[in-house]
Amino acid sequence: MAGIDVGVVLAGRFRLDELIGQGGMGMVFRGRDHILERDVAVKLVPPDIAAMDGAATARLNREIRVLAMTQHPNIVTVYDRGDHGGTLFVVMEFLRGPDLGDLLSQHGFLGVAEVITYGAQVAAGLTFLHGLPIPIVHRDLKPSNLLLNQDGTVKICDFGIAIAPGSNLERYTRVGAVIGTPVYMSPEQFQGEEAGPPSDVYSFGAVLYALLTGGPPFQDGADYLVRILGRPPEPVETFRPEVPRRLSALVHAMLAKSVDERPTAAEVLRELGEIVQPGDRERPEIPGPPTVAPPPPPPASGIDAAERLLTSGRTAEAYAAFGAARERQAERTPEYLTAEFGRVRAGHALGREAEAAIRWVRLVEQARQTLGPTHPLTQAIERFGEVTRSRR
């Protein structure tokens, strides 16, 4: 597509290095952040796709807003957003491992210990999302939306159709519309009803069923609607007799037709933890990380360490680390301004909004005077202020 290709630098900061995904909703590149010297994933919607399909832009805007409200080790982290000549883009952490759909395609099904290990991480992410003051419902959980990092951490991705019922998150799908991936969709979603946290639990149960048996509980077909609405799935042990009965029972409870009969994500997390405890059965061997090339080691820097703390959700520690890193830099250098910018972001995440706002105003003026208004860091600082103001 015109103007968007490998080698292009977005906002003077994010270089596109490799196209790693493409579809009707846009493209995803592996990129490089020149300021923080780290690999990133860049998802974008070029103008020609936006003109043909307004939902593509709506989905990306929704994903940005949802991810900006979340910070959890098992949820992909969003770093930045912007517009490059009419191309809307979002910058996220780059995950080097395969997704669980890839593993399923390669191996047919996964080992019980792997399913428990990966499933517990997904359950932790869902417990966080559903436990927010205004719960977030993903609405499209499936193996391909569960990505592995190089350390074996599972991350929930693709929040393009997520919803937070009761919030001011704009809706671009009407109630009554069937949205999601049919073979992992809950019965209520299939009937066009409003999806709540139990819908995610059903889809999660369908994912666990697929990982254990090699396929979702109901395959697409002429009588699919009849089966998903009225028939129980084949027992897991029909395909895998070695699966612990307790795990099989949990999966089938998650696939209950009635939302009131399904466990919560928190209950699933607790049950998965108990299944691997001694006394239930022999504790399975916990698998190591997937075999992928490790990333190059980041440069030793207090700023880099603070940034890793922030993106991993250790916000208070990040706030202190950015402050310490700033004190080690000469005033008004790019490194000093970067550390102060990190302190502003961490302070805002901690709820110190008034303090962060004051620091931000001073930081914008310092960056403009020191680096100039067109410098990527100056622009990133200004965009942060625009985004935080838009959320109020």
Short mmCIF file of C-alpha atoms in Angstrom, two decimals:
data_model
loop_
_atom_site.label_atom_id
_atom_site.label_comp_id
_atom_site.label_asym_id
_atom_site.label_seq_id
_atom_site.Cartn_x
_atom_site.Cartn_y
_atom_site.Cartn_z
CA MET A 1 0.00 0.00 0.00
CA ALA A 2 1.25 3.43 -0.96
CA GLY A 3 3.61 5.01 1.54
CA ILE A 4 3.56 2.12 4.00
CA ASP A 5 6.33 -0.42 3.72
CA VAL A 6 9.41 -1.79 5.42
CA GLY A 7 11.85 1.02 6.20
CA VAL A 8 9.23 3.72 6.77
CA VAL A 9 9.66 5.62 10.07
CA LEU A 10 6.40 6.63 11.76
CA ALA A 11 6.32 9.88 13.75
CA GLY A 12 10.08 10.12 13.35
CA ARG A 13 10.48 7.34 15.89
CA PHE A 14 9.11 3.90 14.95
CA ARG A 15 10.86 2.19 12.01
CA LEU A 16 8.93 -0.60 10.28
CA ASP A 17 11.28 -3.58 9.90
CA GLU A 18 9.17 -6.56 8.85
CA LEU A 19 5.56 -7.20 7.84
CA ILE A 20 4.35 -9.98 10.15
CA GLY A 21 0.59 -9.89 9.56
CA GLN A 22 -1.92 -8.56 7.05
CA GLY A 23 -5.68 -8.79 6.63
CA GLY A 24 -8.82 -6.90 5.84
CA MET A 25 -8.44 -4.76 8.96
CA GLY A 26 -4.89 -3.56 8.23
CA MET A 27 -1.30 -4.62 8.76
CA VAL A 28 1.04 -5.48 11.63
CA PHE A 29 4.80 -4.85 11.46
CA ARG A 30 7.70 -5.70 13.68
CA GLY A 31 9.31 -2.33 14.27
CA ARG A 32 12.01 -0.56 16.25
CA ASP A 33 11.60 2.28 18.71
CA HIS A 34 14.65 4.49 18.18
CA ILE A 35 14.20 6.43 21.43
CA LEU A 36 13.92 3.50 23.85
CA GLU A 37 15.91 1.07 21.63
CA ARG A 38 13.46 -1.82 21.74
CA ASP A 39 11.50 -3.93 19.28
CA VAL A 40 7.81 -3.12 19.04
CA ALA A 41 4.73 -4.34 17.18
CA VAL A 42 3.05 -1.67 15.06
CA LYS A 43 -0.56 -2.23 14.01
CA LEU A 44 -1.90 0.22 11.45
CA VAL A 45 -4.84 1.00 9.19
CA PRO A 46 -3.76 2.73 5.96
CA PRO A 47 -6.08 5.37 4.45
CA ASP A 48 -7.24 3.13 1.58
CA ILE A 49 -8.44 0.42 3.98
CA ALA A 50 -10.03 3.03 6.28
CA ALA A 51 -11.89 4.49 3.28
CA MET A 52 -13.23 1.08 2.26
CA ASP A 53 -13.99 -0.22 5.75
CA GLY A 54 -14.66 2.26 8.53
CA ALA A 55 -14.89 -0.61 11.01
CA ALA A 56 -11.14 -1.17 10.64
CA THR A 57 -10.39 2.27 12.09
CA ALA A 58 -13.11 1.85 14.71
CA ARG A 59 -11.60 -1.47 15.84
CA LEU A 60 -8.12 0.00 16.14
CA ASN A 61 -9.40 3.02 18.10
CA ARG A 62 -11.33 0.67 20.38
CA GLU A 63 -8.27 -1.52 20.94
CA ILE A 64 -6.19 1.54 21.84
CA ARG A 65 -8.74 2.79 24.33
CA VAL A 66 -9.25 -0.61 25.97
CA LEU A 67 -5.54 -1.36 26.30
CA ALA A 68 -4.90 2.11 27.67
CA MET A 69 -7.21 1.17 30.56
CA THR A 70 -5.37 -2.05 31.37
CA GLN A 71 -1.96 -3.04 32.64
CA HIS A 72 -1.39 -6.69 33.52
CA PRO A 73 1.39 -9.23 32.85
CA ASN A 74 -0.99 -11.41 30.82
CA ILE A 75 -2.40 -8.63 28.62
CA VAL A 76 -0.47 -7.09 25.74
CA THR A 77 0.87 -3.62 26.59
CA VAL A 78 0.21 -0.57 24.41
CA TYR A 79 3.04 1.99 24.24
CA ASP A 80 1.93 4.73 21.87
CA ARG A 81 -0.45 5.77 19.11
CA GLY A 82 -0.36 8.27 16.28
CA ASP A 83 -1.24 9.29 12.76
CA HIS A 84 1.24 9.13 9.89
CA GLY A 85 -0.09 10.92 6.83
CA GLY A 86 -3.61 9.63 7.42
CA THR A 87 -2.45 6.20 8.57
CA LEU A 88 -3.64 5.53 12.11
CA PHE A 89 -1.23 3.33 14.07
CA VAL A 90 -0.80 1.86 17.53
CA VAL A 91 2.52 0.69 18.99
CA MET A 92 2.52 -2.32 21.32
CA GLU A 93 4.99 -4.67 22.92
CA PHE A 94 6.49 -7.15 20.46
CA LEU A 95 5.88 -10.79 21.38
CA ARG A 96 8.40 -13.17 19.87
CA GLY A 97 6.72 -16.48 20.48
CA PRO A 98 3.95 -18.24 18.52
CA ASP A 99 0.28 -18.00 19.45
CA LEU A 100 -1.58 -20.96 20.91
CA GLY A 101 -3.29 -21.50 17.57
CA ASP A 102 0.12 -22.04 15.98
CA LEU A 103 0.99 -24.63 18.63
CA LEU A 104 -2.34 -26.35 18.08
CA SER A 105 -1.72 -26.52 14.33
CA GLN A 106 1.78 -27.88 14.82
CA HIS A 107 1.03 -30.52 17.46
CA GLY A 108 -2.67 -31.39 17.09
CA PHE A 109 -3.22 -30.89 20.84
CA LEU A 110 -1.11 -29.84 23.83
CA GLY A 111 0.06 -31.73 26.89
CA VAL A 112 -2.05 -31.52 30.02
CA ALA A 113 0.66 -29.65 31.93
CA GLU A 114 0.97 -27.11 29.13
CA VAL A 115 -2.78 -26.54 29.04
CA ILE A 116 -2.87 -25.99 32.80
CA THR A 117 0.12 -23.65 32.73
CA TYR A 118 -1.07 -21.55 29.81
CA GLY A 119 -4.69 -21.69 30.95
CA ALA A 120 -3.86 -20.34 34.40
CA GLN A 121 -2.22 -17.31 32.81
CA VAL A 122 -5.22 -16.62 30.59
CA ALA A 123 -7.48 -17.01 33.62
CA ALA A 124 -5.34 -14.48 35.50
CA GLY A 125 -5.70 -11.95 32.68
CA LEU A 126 -9.47 -12.47 32.47
CA THR A 127 -9.81 -12.22 36.25
CA PHE A 128 -8.13 -8.82 36.04
CA LEU A 129 -10.31 -7.62 33.14
CA HIS A 130 -13.56 -8.83 34.70
CA GLY A 131 -12.61 -7.46 38.13
CA LEU A 132 -12.13 -3.87 36.99
CA PRO A 133 -14.60 -1.30 38.40
CA ILE A 134 -16.15 -1.35 34.91
CA PRO A 135 -15.44 -4.90 33.67
CA ILE A 136 -13.94 -5.33 30.21
CA VAL A 137 -15.26 -8.21 28.10
CA HIS A 138 -12.92 -9.39 25.33
CA ARG A 139 -15.64 -11.07 23.19
CA ASP A 140 -13.23 -12.85 20.84
CA LEU A 141 -11.08 -15.24 22.86
CA LYS A 142 -9.55 -17.93 20.65
CA PRO A 143 -6.16 -19.64 20.42
CA SER A 144 -4.80 -17.19 17.84
CA ASN A 145 -5.48 -14.26 20.19
CA LEU A 146 -3.33 -15.80 22.94
CA LEU A 147 0.33 -15.08 22.19
CA LEU A 148 3.44 -16.41 23.89
CA ASN A 149 6.38 -14.22 24.83
CA GLN A 150 9.92 -15.60 24.74
CA ASP A 151 9.78 -16.38 28.48
CA GLY A 152 6.63 -18.50 28.12
CA THR A 153 4.22 -15.80 29.32
CA VAL A 154 0.80 -15.90 27.67
CA LYS A 155 -0.63 -12.52 26.61
CA ILE A 156 -4.25 -11.85 25.68
CA CYS A 157 -4.27 -9.82 22.46
CA ASP A 158 -6.64 -8.23 19.91
CA PHE A 159 -9.16 -6.14 21.85
CA GLY A 160 -10.71 -4.76 18.66
CA ILE A 161 -14.26 -5.86 19.56
CA ALA A 162 -13.90 -5.71 23.36
CA ILE A 163 -16.59 -3.92 25.31
CA ALA A 164 -16.92 -2.39 28.76
CA PRO A 165 -20.67 -2.44 29.48
CA GLY A 166 -21.72 0.67 31.39
CA SER A 167 -18.71 2.74 30.30
CA ASN A 168 -18.51 5.57 27.77
CA LEU A 169 -16.49 3.34 25.42
CA GLU A 170 -18.14 4.01 22.08
CA ARG A 171 -20.02 1.11 20.57
CA TYR A 172 -19.80 0.44 16.85
CA THR A 173 -21.65 -2.88 16.95
CA ARG A 174 -25.33 -2.87 17.83
CA VAL A 175 -26.95 -5.17 20.34
CA GLY A 176 -28.41 -7.98 18.26
CA ALA A 177 -25.38 -8.21 15.97
CA VAL A 178 -23.50 -11.52 15.99
CA ILE A 179 -19.83 -10.69 16.48
CA GLY A 180 -16.87 -12.90 17.33
CA THR A 181 -15.45 -16.18 16.00
CA PRO A 182 -18.35 -18.66 15.71
CA VAL A 183 -16.64 -21.88 16.85
CA TYR A 184 -15.42 -20.16 20.05
CA MET A 185 -18.50 -17.97 20.56
CA SER A 186 -20.87 -18.36 23.52
CA PRO A 187 -24.51 -19.33 22.89
CA GLU A 188 -25.71 -15.89 24.01
CA GLN A 189 -23.33 -14.14 21.61
CA PHE A 190 -24.51 -16.42 18.81
CA GLN A 191 -28.07 -15.22 19.48
CA GLY A 192 -26.99 -11.58 19.36
CA GLU A 193 -27.41 -10.97 23.09
CA GLU A 194 -25.17 -8.66 25.12
CA ALA A 195 -21.92 -10.38 26.07
CA GLY A 196 -20.75 -10.21 29.68
CA PRO A 197 -17.87 -11.83 31.58
CA PRO A 198 -19.56 -15.28 31.41
CA SER A 199 -19.28 -15.10 27.61
CA ASP A 200 -15.51 -14.80 27.91
CA VAL A 201 -15.50 -17.78 30.29
CA TYR A 202 -17.40 -19.87 27.71
CA SER A 203 -14.96 -18.90 24.93
CA PHE A 204 -12.05 -19.64 27.27
CA GLY A 205 -13.57 -23.06 27.97
CA ALA A 206 -13.80 -23.66 24.22
CA VAL A 207 -10.11 -22.73 23.92
CA LEU A 208 -9.13 -25.19 26.67
CA TYR A 209 -11.28 -27.86 25.02
CA ALA A 210 -9.48 -27.28 21.71
CA LEU A 211 -6.04 -27.37 23.32
CA LEU A 212 -6.87 -30.67 25.01
CA THR A 213 -8.72 -32.42 22.18
CA GLY A 214 -7.42 -30.81 18.99
CA GLY A 215 -10.51 -28.81 18.06
CA PRO A 216 -13.32 -26.64 19.49
CA PRO A 217 -16.33 -28.31 21.14
CA PHE A 218 -18.57 -27.76 18.12
CA GLN A 219 -17.29 -27.72 14.55
CA ASP A 220 -18.97 -25.46 12.03
CA GLY A 221 -21.67 -27.15 9.95
CA ALA A 222 -25.29 -27.18 8.85
CA ASP A 223 -26.66 -27.97 12.32
CA TYR A 224 -24.12 -25.82 14.21
CA LEU A 225 -26.73 -23.52 15.75
CA VAL A 226 -28.77 -26.48 17.03
CA ARG A 227 -25.69 -28.08 18.59
CA ILE A 228 -24.24 -24.98 20.26
CA LEU A 229 -27.62 -23.94 21.69
CA GLY A 230 -28.97 -27.31 22.73
CA ARG A 231 -26.40 -30.09 22.92
CA PRO A 232 -23.51 -30.68 25.32
CA PRO A 233 -20.09 -31.23 23.74
CA GLU A 234 -18.49 -34.64 23.65
CA PRO A 235 -16.64 -35.31 26.94
CA VAL A 236 -12.98 -34.35 26.85
CA GLU A 237 -12.01 -37.84 28.02
CA THR A 238 -13.59 -39.30 24.87
CA PHE A 239 -10.61 -37.92 22.98
CA ARG A 240 -8.01 -37.84 25.77
CA PRO A 241 -8.61 -40.44 28.50
CA GLU A 242 -5.46 -39.29 30.33
CA VAL A 243 -6.91 -35.82 31.04
CA PRO A 244 -7.65 -35.52 34.79
CA ARG A 245 -11.38 -35.76 35.49
CA ARG A 246 -11.20 -32.58 37.52
CA LEU A 247 -9.83 -30.65 34.55
CA SER A 248 -12.40 -32.16 32.20
CA ALA A 249 -15.21 -31.26 34.60
CA LEU A 250 -13.94 -27.68 34.83
CA VAL A 251 -13.88 -27.28 31.06
CA HIS A 252 -17.42 -28.63 30.71
CA ALA A 253 -18.65 -26.31 33.48
CA MET A 254 -17.19 -23.37 31.55
CA LEU A 255 -19.14 -24.55 28.49
CA ALA A 256 -22.51 -24.56 30.28
CA LYS A 257 -25.36 -23.19 28.13
CA SER A 258 -26.64 -20.99 30.95
CA VAL A 259 -24.44 -18.06 32.01
CA ASP A 260 -25.47 -18.63 35.64
CA GLU A 261 -24.02 -22.15 35.64
CA ARG A 262 -20.52 -21.17 34.50
CA PRO A 263 -17.70 -20.46 36.97
CA THR A 264 -16.15 -17.02 37.05
CA ALA A 265 -12.66 -16.42 35.66
CA ALA A 266 -11.40 -16.13 39.26
CA GLU A 267 -12.91 -19.53 40.11
CA VAL A 268 -11.31 -21.03 36.99
CA LEU A 269 -7.95 -19.62 38.05
CA ARG A 270 -8.30 -21.08 41.53
CA GLU A 271 -9.40 -24.48 40.22
CA LEU A 272 -6.53 -24.70 37.73
CA GLY A 273 -4.12 -23.92 40.54
CA GLU A 274 -5.58 -26.69 42.69
CA ILE A 275 -5.49 -29.27 39.91
CA VAL A 276 -1.69 -29.19 39.87
CA GLN A 277 -1.40 -29.47 43.65
CA PRO A 278 -0.04 -32.70 45.20
CA GLY A 279 -2.84 -34.93 46.41
CA ASP A 280 -5.10 -34.47 43.41
CA ARG A 281 -2.80 -36.33 41.04
CA GLU A 282 0.90 -36.42 40.37
CA ARG A 283 2.02 -32.85 39.70
CA PRO A 284 2.70 -32.47 35.96
CA GLU A 285 5.99 -31.13 34.78
CA ILE A 286 5.67 -27.42 34.05
CA PRO A 287 6.94 -26.77 30.52
CA GLY A 288 9.74 -24.37 29.81
CA PRO A 289 9.44 -21.43 27.43
CA PRO A 290 8.83 -22.13 23.76
CA THR A 291 11.85 -22.56 21.52
CA VAL A 292 12.30 -19.15 19.95
CA ALA A 293 15.33 -16.99 19.37
CA PRO A 294 15.97 -14.81 22.44
CA PRO A 295 15.89 -11.04 21.91
CA PRO A 296 19.13 -9.07 21.93
CA PRO A 297 19.93 -7.89 25.47
CA PRO A 298 18.82 -4.30 26.07
CA PRO A 299 21.45 -1.71 26.86
CA ALA A 300 22.22 -1.36 30.54
CA SER A 301 20.36 1.78 31.56
CA GLY A 302 18.39 2.94 34.55
CA ILE A 303 15.80 4.30 32.13
CA ASP A 304 15.43 0.93 30.41
CA ALA A 305 15.05 -0.84 33.75
CA ALA A 306 12.41 1.67 34.85
CA GLU A 307 10.55 1.23 31.56
CA ARG A 308 10.47 -2.55 32.05
CA LEU A 309 9.04 -2.06 35.54
CA LEU A 310 6.33 0.20 34.15
CA THR A 311 5.32 -2.13 31.33
CA SER A 312 5.21 -5.11 33.71
CA GLY A 313 2.72 -3.31 35.97
CA ARG A 314 5.13 -2.48 38.83
CA THR A 315 4.12 1.16 38.65
CA ALA A 316 5.26 2.42 42.07
CA GLU A 317 8.71 0.90 41.57
CA ALA A 318 8.86 2.40 38.08
CA TYR A 319 8.00 5.84 39.45
CA ALA A 320 10.92 5.67 41.88
CA ALA A 321 13.27 4.18 39.28
CA PHE A 322 12.53 6.92 36.74
CA GLY A 323 13.21 9.51 39.43
CA ALA A 324 16.56 7.91 40.29
CA ALA A 325 17.48 7.67 36.59
CA ARG A 326 16.64 11.32 36.07
CA GLU A 327 18.92 12.37 38.91
CA ARG A 328 21.85 10.62 37.20
CA GLN A 329 21.45 12.63 33.98
CA ALA A 330 22.59 16.12 33.10
CA GLU A 331 19.59 18.46 33.22
CA ARG A 332 17.64 19.00 29.98
CA THR A 333 19.51 16.34 28.01
CA PRO A 334 17.41 13.85 26.00
CA GLU A 335 18.11 11.20 28.66
CA TYR A 336 16.95 13.54 31.43
CA LEU A 337 13.77 14.39 29.53
CA THR A 338 13.09 10.71 28.77
CA ALA A 339 13.42 9.79 32.45
CA GLU A 340 11.15 12.67 33.47
CA PHE A 341 8.62 11.59 30.85
CA GLY A 342 8.64 8.11 32.38
CA ARG A 343 8.05 9.62 35.82
CA VAL A 344 5.08 11.58 34.46
CA ARG A 345 3.55 8.43 32.92
CA ALA A 346 4.12 6.36 36.06
CA GLY A 347 2.71 9.12 38.26
CA HIS A 348 -0.39 9.33 36.13
CA ALA A 349 -0.84 5.53 36.30
CA LEU A 350 -0.56 5.72 40.10
CA GLY A 351 -3.42 8.23 40.24
CA ARG A 352 -1.21 11.24 40.99
CA GLU A 353 -2.90 13.10 38.16
CA ALA A 354 -2.49 16.64 39.49
CA GLU A 355 1.23 16.16 40.11
CA ALA A 356 1.66 14.45 36.74
CA ALA A 357 -0.14 17.30 34.97
CA ILE A 358 2.15 19.89 36.53
CA ARG A 359 5.24 17.90 35.62
CA TRP A 360 3.93 17.39 32.09
CA VAL A 361 3.42 21.12 31.46
CA ARG A 362 6.96 21.86 32.62
CA LEU A 363 8.33 18.92 30.62
CA VAL A 364 6.67 20.06 27.37
CA GLU A 365 8.29 23.47 27.68
CA GLN A 366 11.70 21.96 28.46
CA ALA A 367 11.48 19.54 25.53
CA ARG A 368 10.46 22.30 23.10
CA GLN A 369 13.32 24.52 24.21
CA THR A 370 15.95 21.75 24.32
CA LEU A 371 14.99 19.47 21.43
CA GLY A 372 12.63 21.57 19.34
CA PRO A 373 8.90 21.06 18.61
CA THR A 374 9.46 18.50 15.82
CA HIS A 375 11.70 16.13 17.79
CA PRO A 376 10.10 12.66 18.25
CA LEU A 377 10.42 12.83 22.04
CA THR A 378 8.76 16.27 22.16
CA GLN A 379 5.92 14.97 20.00
CA ALA A 380 5.53 11.83 22.13
CA ILE A 381 5.29 13.96 25.29
CA GLU A 382 2.67 16.21 23.71
CA ARG A 383 0.64 13.22 22.44
CA PHE A 384 0.58 11.77 25.95
CA GLY A 385 -1.09 14.94 27.18
CA GLU A 386 -3.65 14.79 24.38
CA VAL A 387 -4.50 11.15 25.13
CA THR A 388 -4.85 11.67 28.90
CA ARG A 389 -7.07 14.73 28.38
CA SER A 390 -9.31 12.77 26.00
CA ARG A 391 -9.98 10.15 28.70
CA ARG A 392 -11.34 12.59 31.25
#
